XYZ file of C-alpha atoms in Angstrom:
374
model
C -0.794 -6.106 24.039
C 1.513 -8.303 26.011
C 5.000 -8.445 24.576
C 7.574 -5.777 25.420
C 9.655 -6.747 22.392
C 7.381 -5.036 19.888
C 9.240 -3.262 17.079
C 9.658 0.495 17.074
C 8.515 0.657 13.448
C 5.269 2.377 12.486
C 2.676 1.890 9.771
C 2.278 4.611 7.177
C 0.093 5.034 4.117
C 2.032 5.552 0.865
C -0.922 7.409 -0.669
C -1.970 9.977 1.928
C 0.759 9.859 4.590
C -1.454 8.617 7.451
C 0.444 6.906 10.254
C -0.377 4.427 13.015
C 1.493 2.496 15.671
C 2.064 -1.233 15.427
C -0.467 -1.818 18.223
C -3.212 0.194 16.478
C -6.330 -1.926 15.869
C -6.915 -0.887 12.250
C -5.565 -3.210 9.540
C -5.636 -0.579 6.774
C -5.273 3.167 6.342
C -8.331 4.769 7.985
C -8.450 7.516 5.338
C -8.107 5.744 1.983
C -8.629 2.137 3.210
C -5.481 1.098 1.350
C -2.617 -1.141 2.522
C -0.038 0.035 5.004
C 3.681 0.340 4.364
C 6.225 0.124 7.172
C 8.523 2.862 8.428
C 11.425 1.014 10.042
C 13.625 4.068 10.452
C 17.297 3.847 9.574
C 18.407 0.304 8.799
C 21.853 -1.245 9.078
C 23.565 -2.936 6.129
C 23.869 -6.705 6.108
C 27.577 -7.454 5.885
C 28.298 -10.366 3.563
C 31.325 -11.318 5.599
C 29.346 -11.376 8.842
C 26.914 -14.112 7.746
C 29.193 -17.096 8.304
C 28.074 -19.053 11.351
C 24.672 -17.405 11.630
C 21.407 -19.324 11.882
C 20.667 -21.096 8.596
C 17.293 -19.465 7.982
C 15.999 -16.126 6.744
C 16.545 -14.742 10.239
C 20.283 -14.547 9.462
C 19.582 -11.133 7.846
C 18.679 -9.638 11.205
C 19.897 -6.136 10.369
C 17.312 -5.898 7.591
C 14.312 -7.321 9.488
C 11.727 -5.425 11.556
C 11.532 -8.294 14.077
C 14.262 -10.321 15.752
C 14.518 -13.261 18.135
C 11.569 -15.227 16.718
C 9.805 -17.881 18.774
C 7.772 -19.314 15.887
C 10.432 -20.119 13.294
C 10.197 -23.429 11.432
C 13.602 -22.990 9.802
C 12.199 -21.140 6.792
C 14.457 -19.694 4.129
C 17.898 -20.519 2.695
C 16.401 -22.478 -0.188
C 18.747 -23.767 -2.923
C 19.618 -21.808 -6.065
C 19.992 -24.289 -8.925
C 20.916 -23.693 -12.604
C 18.260 -24.677 -15.157
C 20.065 -23.374 -18.254
C 23.265 -21.448 -18.869
C 21.451 -18.172 -18.127
C 18.438 -19.107 -15.985
C 18.589 -20.379 -12.402
C 15.738 -21.461 -10.150
C 15.294 -20.753 -6.456
C 13.571 -23.738 -4.898
C 11.131 -22.064 -2.549
C 8.801 -25.056 -2.751
C 11.194 -26.637 -0.229
C 9.878 -24.384 2.549
C 8.202 -25.956 5.632
C 4.678 -25.561 4.176
C 5.917 -26.101 0.594
C 5.631 -22.513 -0.686
C 7.431 -19.168 -0.556
C 4.591 -17.721 1.539
C 6.369 -18.996 4.654
C 8.759 -16.055 4.303
C 6.016 -13.574 5.074
C 3.741 -15.749 7.197
C 6.411 -16.228 9.856
C 6.629 -12.435 10.214
C 2.861 -12.089 10.629
C 2.650 -14.942 13.138
C 5.591 -13.615 15.142
C 4.037 -10.150 15.239
C 0.669 -11.626 16.235
C 2.308 -13.654 19.002
C 3.729 -10.482 20.478
C 0.398 -8.666 20.200
C -1.546 -11.580 21.778
C -4.858 -11.203 19.926
C -7.889 -13.335 20.725
C -7.877 -14.713 17.193
C -6.052 -14.522 13.855
C -7.891 -14.221 10.544
C -6.425 -14.685 7.067
C -7.707 -14.967 3.500
C -5.975 -16.801 0.700
C -6.263 -18.727 -2.522
C -4.374 -21.476 -0.701
C -0.655 -21.090 -0.050
C -0.746 -18.021 2.196
C -3.539 -19.655 4.175
C -1.592 -22.861 4.702
C 1.454 -20.873 5.782
C -0.450 -18.669 8.234
C -2.233 -21.732 9.635
C 1.073 -23.534 10.213
C 2.816 -20.617 11.882
C -0.212 -19.812 14.046
C -0.167 -23.438 15.170
C 3.504 -22.992 16.043
C 2.643 -19.814 17.967
C -0.368 -21.351 19.735
C -2.784 -18.841 18.191
C -6.371 -19.664 17.127
C -6.650 -19.111 13.396
C -9.437 -18.887 10.815
C -8.618 -18.999 7.103
C -11.051 -17.855 4.416
C -10.621 -19.418 0.954
C -12.599 -19.196 -2.308
C -14.717 -22.091 -3.410
C -12.726 -24.164 -5.850
C -9.472 -23.883 -3.884
C -7.311 -26.973 -4.324
C -8.516 -29.681 -1.906
C -4.903 -30.486 -1.124
C -4.371 -26.944 0.140
C -7.561 -26.910 2.222
C -6.573 -30.246 3.734
C -3.240 -28.748 4.728
C -4.965 -25.766 6.369
C -7.199 -28.083 8.405
C -4.261 -30.300 9.332
C -2.622 -27.360 11.088
C -5.743 -26.920 13.232
C -7.123 -23.791 11.599
C -10.825 -23.229 11.070
C -11.547 -23.186 7.336
C -14.266 -20.979 5.848
C -15.079 -21.543 2.165
C -16.563 -18.451 0.514
C -18.811 -18.653 -2.561
C -17.374 -16.675 -5.447
C -13.828 -15.685 -6.221
C -10.823 -14.162 -4.540
C -12.357 -10.711 -4.027
C -15.447 -12.109 -2.269
C -13.130 -14.113 -0.015
C -11.082 -11.052 0.893
C -14.248 -9.085 1.684
C -15.479 -11.800 4.038
C -12.155 -11.963 5.852
C -11.928 -8.185 6.195
C -15.393 -8.064 7.725
C -14.243 -10.634 10.285
C -11.013 -8.697 10.826
C -13.006 -5.705 12.081
C -14.123 -7.716 15.123
C -12.351 -6.462 18.284
C -9.496 -8.690 19.415
C -8.715 -9.876 15.898
C -5.348 -9.768 14.152
C -5.723 -9.708 10.374
C -2.795 -11.728 9.035
C -3.145 -10.238 5.588
C -0.300 -11.012 3.221
C -1.551 -8.060 1.137
C -2.354 -5.314 3.646
C 0.217 -5.958 6.369
C 3.706 -4.807 5.279
C 5.489 -7.129 7.699
C 4.767 -9.817 5.111
C 6.793 -7.911 2.495
C 9.723 -7.656 4.890
C 9.644 -11.438 5.027
C 9.467 -11.984 1.275
C 12.365 -9.580 0.692
C 14.683 -12.213 2.191
C 14.248 -14.112 -1.092
C 16.515 -11.525 -2.751
C 18.915 -11.310 0.190
C 19.489 -15.044 -0.196
C 20.170 -14.730 -3.931
C 22.575 -11.880 -3.184
C 24.418 -13.976 -0.624
C 24.529 -17.100 -2.811
C 25.928 -15.089 -5.739
C 28.696 -13.668 -3.593
C 27.280 -10.177 -3.101
C 25.794 -9.636 -6.567
C 22.391 -10.060 -8.201
C 21.414 -11.391 -11.643
C 20.504 -9.094 -14.522
C 16.819 -9.825 -13.925
C 14.566 -11.403 -11.312
C 11.318 -12.926 -12.586
C 8.382 -13.287 -10.207
C 4.768 -14.435 -10.616
C 2.434 -11.572 -9.731
C -1.091 -11.677 -8.378
C -1.149 -9.527 -5.241
C 2.533 -8.812 -5.822
C 3.908 -9.754 -2.410
C 7.046 -11.426 -3.735
C 7.681 -8.705 -6.310
C 7.276 -5.887 -3.772
C 9.521 -7.733 -1.338
C 12.112 -8.071 -4.099
C 11.847 -4.355 -4.855
C 12.270 -3.552 -1.171
C 15.387 -5.713 -0.902
C 17.041 -4.317 -4.023
C 16.372 -0.761 -2.798
C 17.955 -1.546 0.564
C 20.975 -3.270 -0.931
C 21.495 -0.384 -3.349
C 21.106 2.252 -0.622
C 23.740 0.517 1.505
C 26.159 0.242 -1.411
C 25.988 -3.557 -1.386
C 25.049 -3.697 -5.091
C 25.865 -1.184 -7.811
C 22.779 -1.641 -9.977
C 19.158 -2.606 -9.654
C 18.139 -5.825 -11.465
C 15.143 -5.649 -13.783
C 11.968 -7.075 -12.265
C 10.054 -9.266 -14.707
C 6.459 -9.604 -13.532
C 4.615 -12.642 -14.869
C 0.843 -13.064 -15.001
C -1.478 -15.658 -16.469
C -2.955 -14.329 -19.703
C -6.414 -15.271 -18.397
C -6.110 -12.897 -15.411
C -3.644 -10.142 -16.264
C -4.965 -6.742 -15.145
C -1.522 -5.455 -14.177
C 0.059 -6.457 -17.466
C -2.733 -4.644 -19.326
C -2.233 -1.493 -17.254
C 1.539 -1.633 -17.733
C 1.233 -1.958 -21.498
C -1.236 0.911 -21.603
C 1.191 3.139 -19.702
C -1.232 3.487 -16.770
C -0.189 4.077 -13.168
C -3.114 2.105 -11.778
C -5.741 -0.389 -12.861
C -8.535 0.464 -15.223
C -11.852 1.215 -13.564
C -13.315 -1.597 -15.669
C -10.637 -4.280 -16.182
C -11.189 -7.174 -18.546
C -13.263 -9.986 -17.022
C -11.162 -12.626 -15.296
C -11.206 -16.108 -16.748
C -10.395 -19.458 -15.217
C -6.675 -20.252 -15.002
C -4.430 -23.042 -13.804
C -2.372 -20.366 -12.028
C -4.901 -19.927 -9.223
C -2.362 -18.320 -6.904
C -2.005 -15.246 -9.134
C -5.615 -14.976 -10.331
C -6.205 -11.616 -8.640
C -8.498 -9.258 -10.622
C -7.876 -6.127 -8.504
C -4.724 -6.289 -6.360
C -4.828 -3.594 -3.637
C -1.150 -2.695 -4.178
C -1.501 -2.339 -7.960
C -0.047 1.183 -8.071
C 3.020 0.109 -6.084
C 3.542 -2.986 -8.245
C 3.426 -1.037 -11.505
C 5.792 1.616 -10.126
C 8.264 -0.991 -8.841
C 8.485 -2.744 -12.205
C 8.984 0.538 -14.073
C 11.604 1.839 -11.623
C 13.616 -1.354 -12.065
C 13.575 -1.128 -15.858
C 11.561 -4.337 -15.950
C 8.437 -5.441 -17.746
C 5.319 -7.620 -17.590
C 4.965 -10.925 -19.420
C 1.902 -13.148 -19.711
C 1.628 -16.895 -20.249
C -1.151 -19.027 -21.695
C -2.699 -22.094 -20.128
C -0.908 -24.323 -22.615
C 2.403 -22.682 -21.727
C 1.706 -23.365 -18.047
C 0.964 -27.036 -18.757
C 4.074 -27.368 -20.887
C 6.293 -25.639 -18.316
C 5.058 -27.858 -15.496
C 5.869 -30.992 -17.476
C 9.208 -29.614 -18.596
C 10.265 -28.845 -15.029
C 9.079 -32.255 -13.874
C 11.254 -33.823 -16.582
C 14.171 -31.878 -15.081
C 13.399 -33.244 -11.600
C 11.207 -30.468 -10.172
C 7.497 -31.095 -9.568
C 6.061 -27.601 -9.124
C 2.472 -26.418 -8.751
C 0.848 -24.714 -11.711
C 1.179 -21.163 -10.375
C 4.824 -21.747 -9.539
C 5.824 -22.640 -13.104
C 4.594 -19.377 -14.650
C 7.994 -17.678 -14.602
C 9.742 -20.642 -16.200
C 7.052 -20.606 -18.885
C 7.777 -16.921 -19.499
C 11.593 -16.748 -19.449
C 12.880 -20.297 -19.839
C 14.309 -19.514 -23.270
C 16.170 -16.408 -22.045
C 19.721 -16.320 -23.437
C 20.750 -12.656 -23.341
C 20.918 -12.054 -19.595
C 21.081 -13.882 -16.293
C 17.698 -14.475 -14.664
C 16.498 -16.128 -11.460
C 12.996 -17.623 -11.346
C 11.212 -18.825 -8.214
C 9.702 -22.282 -8.066
C 7.156 -21.088 -5.542
C 5.066 -24.090 -4.538
C 5.263 -27.872 -4.568
C 3.393 -29.801 -7.252
C 1.669 -31.871 -4.585
C -0.426 -28.797 -3.756
C -2.303 -28.864 -7.073
C -1.246 -32.029 -8.879
C -0.328 -32.292 -12.535
C -2.341 -30.016 -14.813
C -4.733 -32.055 -16.975
C -4.342 -32.120 -20.719
C -1.324 -31.690 -22.928
C -0.378 -28.636 -24.972
C-alpha cells in the first residue's frame, strides 16, 4: 500500500460489529459476509457561510468526506436544481461527467484505490456504476475490469470499453454478475470497487443532499425521492441528513420516498409487510425498463428499510407504462432521461402537498427512448 494519505477511518460491520482497517484485503465482513459501513470518527460540520470560493465540485464539502485532496476528480457534483412544478424540483445528475449520479461514489472508490495501489480494480454493474468506475480508473491510471449482465444497454457497454476497461458479460441477471465479480475480487492484489459493499461509495452519494441543502440556503425539502435498487443513493441521502441533523444544520429530517419498478420491487413488498428484511422467497423478478434498479436481493436491504422508516418515508412502485409516460413527459419539458432515472418523476410528479426533490439520475442517451406508448 503506497500512499501515506490514507484515511484514518475504519470499516465496521453494522450487523455483528466486526472491524477492519482500510488496507485490509477483505471486501466484506469476514463473519457475516455482509457489506461494510465506515467509522470516520468525529466529523466537523460544513459551514454554509464557508462554501463561497471553494472548488465547484462535490469536494467542496471536505469536512464531511473521508478523503481529501483528490487526484482523480473530473469535476463531479454541483448539478443544477430545477423546478418542474410548484412543489417538485429535479436535480440534474445526468449532467455528471459520465452522465449519471454514480460518479459521486465512483470518484471515492477510484481515489481510494489510487492510494492503495492495487494490481487491478474489479467492479460489477448493470451499467452506470460500471461506466463511472471505468472512467475514474482511467483517470487514475488503474487497470479495470467491469462485469455486466447480458442484456445491458449496448450504449453503456460501449462507454465502459471507451474508457479502456475490460468488459466481461455474464450470462444471467444481476446476481450472477455480482457473484462473478466477487469471485474475481478474492484474487490477491485486487481492489473490489463495489458500489454496494464499499461504504466509501455512500460517502460520495451523500453529497447529493449536501448540494440540495446548500442550494436551498441551508434547508431541505419536505421529502427526497430516490430510485432504489441497491439503495446507494438512498443510503447516502440518509447519511447526509443524519450528519446535518447531528450538527444542528437542519432542524428536521426529510421523508425519504423510495421508488421501485413494480416488476422488481422486493423492498417495497417487505416494507408494506412490516418486515425488517427481505422475504426468504421474494416474488420472481420480471423484466423492466428500469434496469438500473432491477435488483432482486440488495445486500443492504435491512439498512434501506430502516432508513426509510426512520425518516418517516415510504416506498412507491411504478409500472412500465408509467415509466414510458414519465420519460416522454420529461423529454417534452426539455430533459431526456434514461428509463431508470425517470422512476421518481413517475411516482411523485403529481405531488402537491409538500416540497419534493427528485433525481434525474442518468442521461437518456444511455438507454434511448423506451419503445411503445402508454
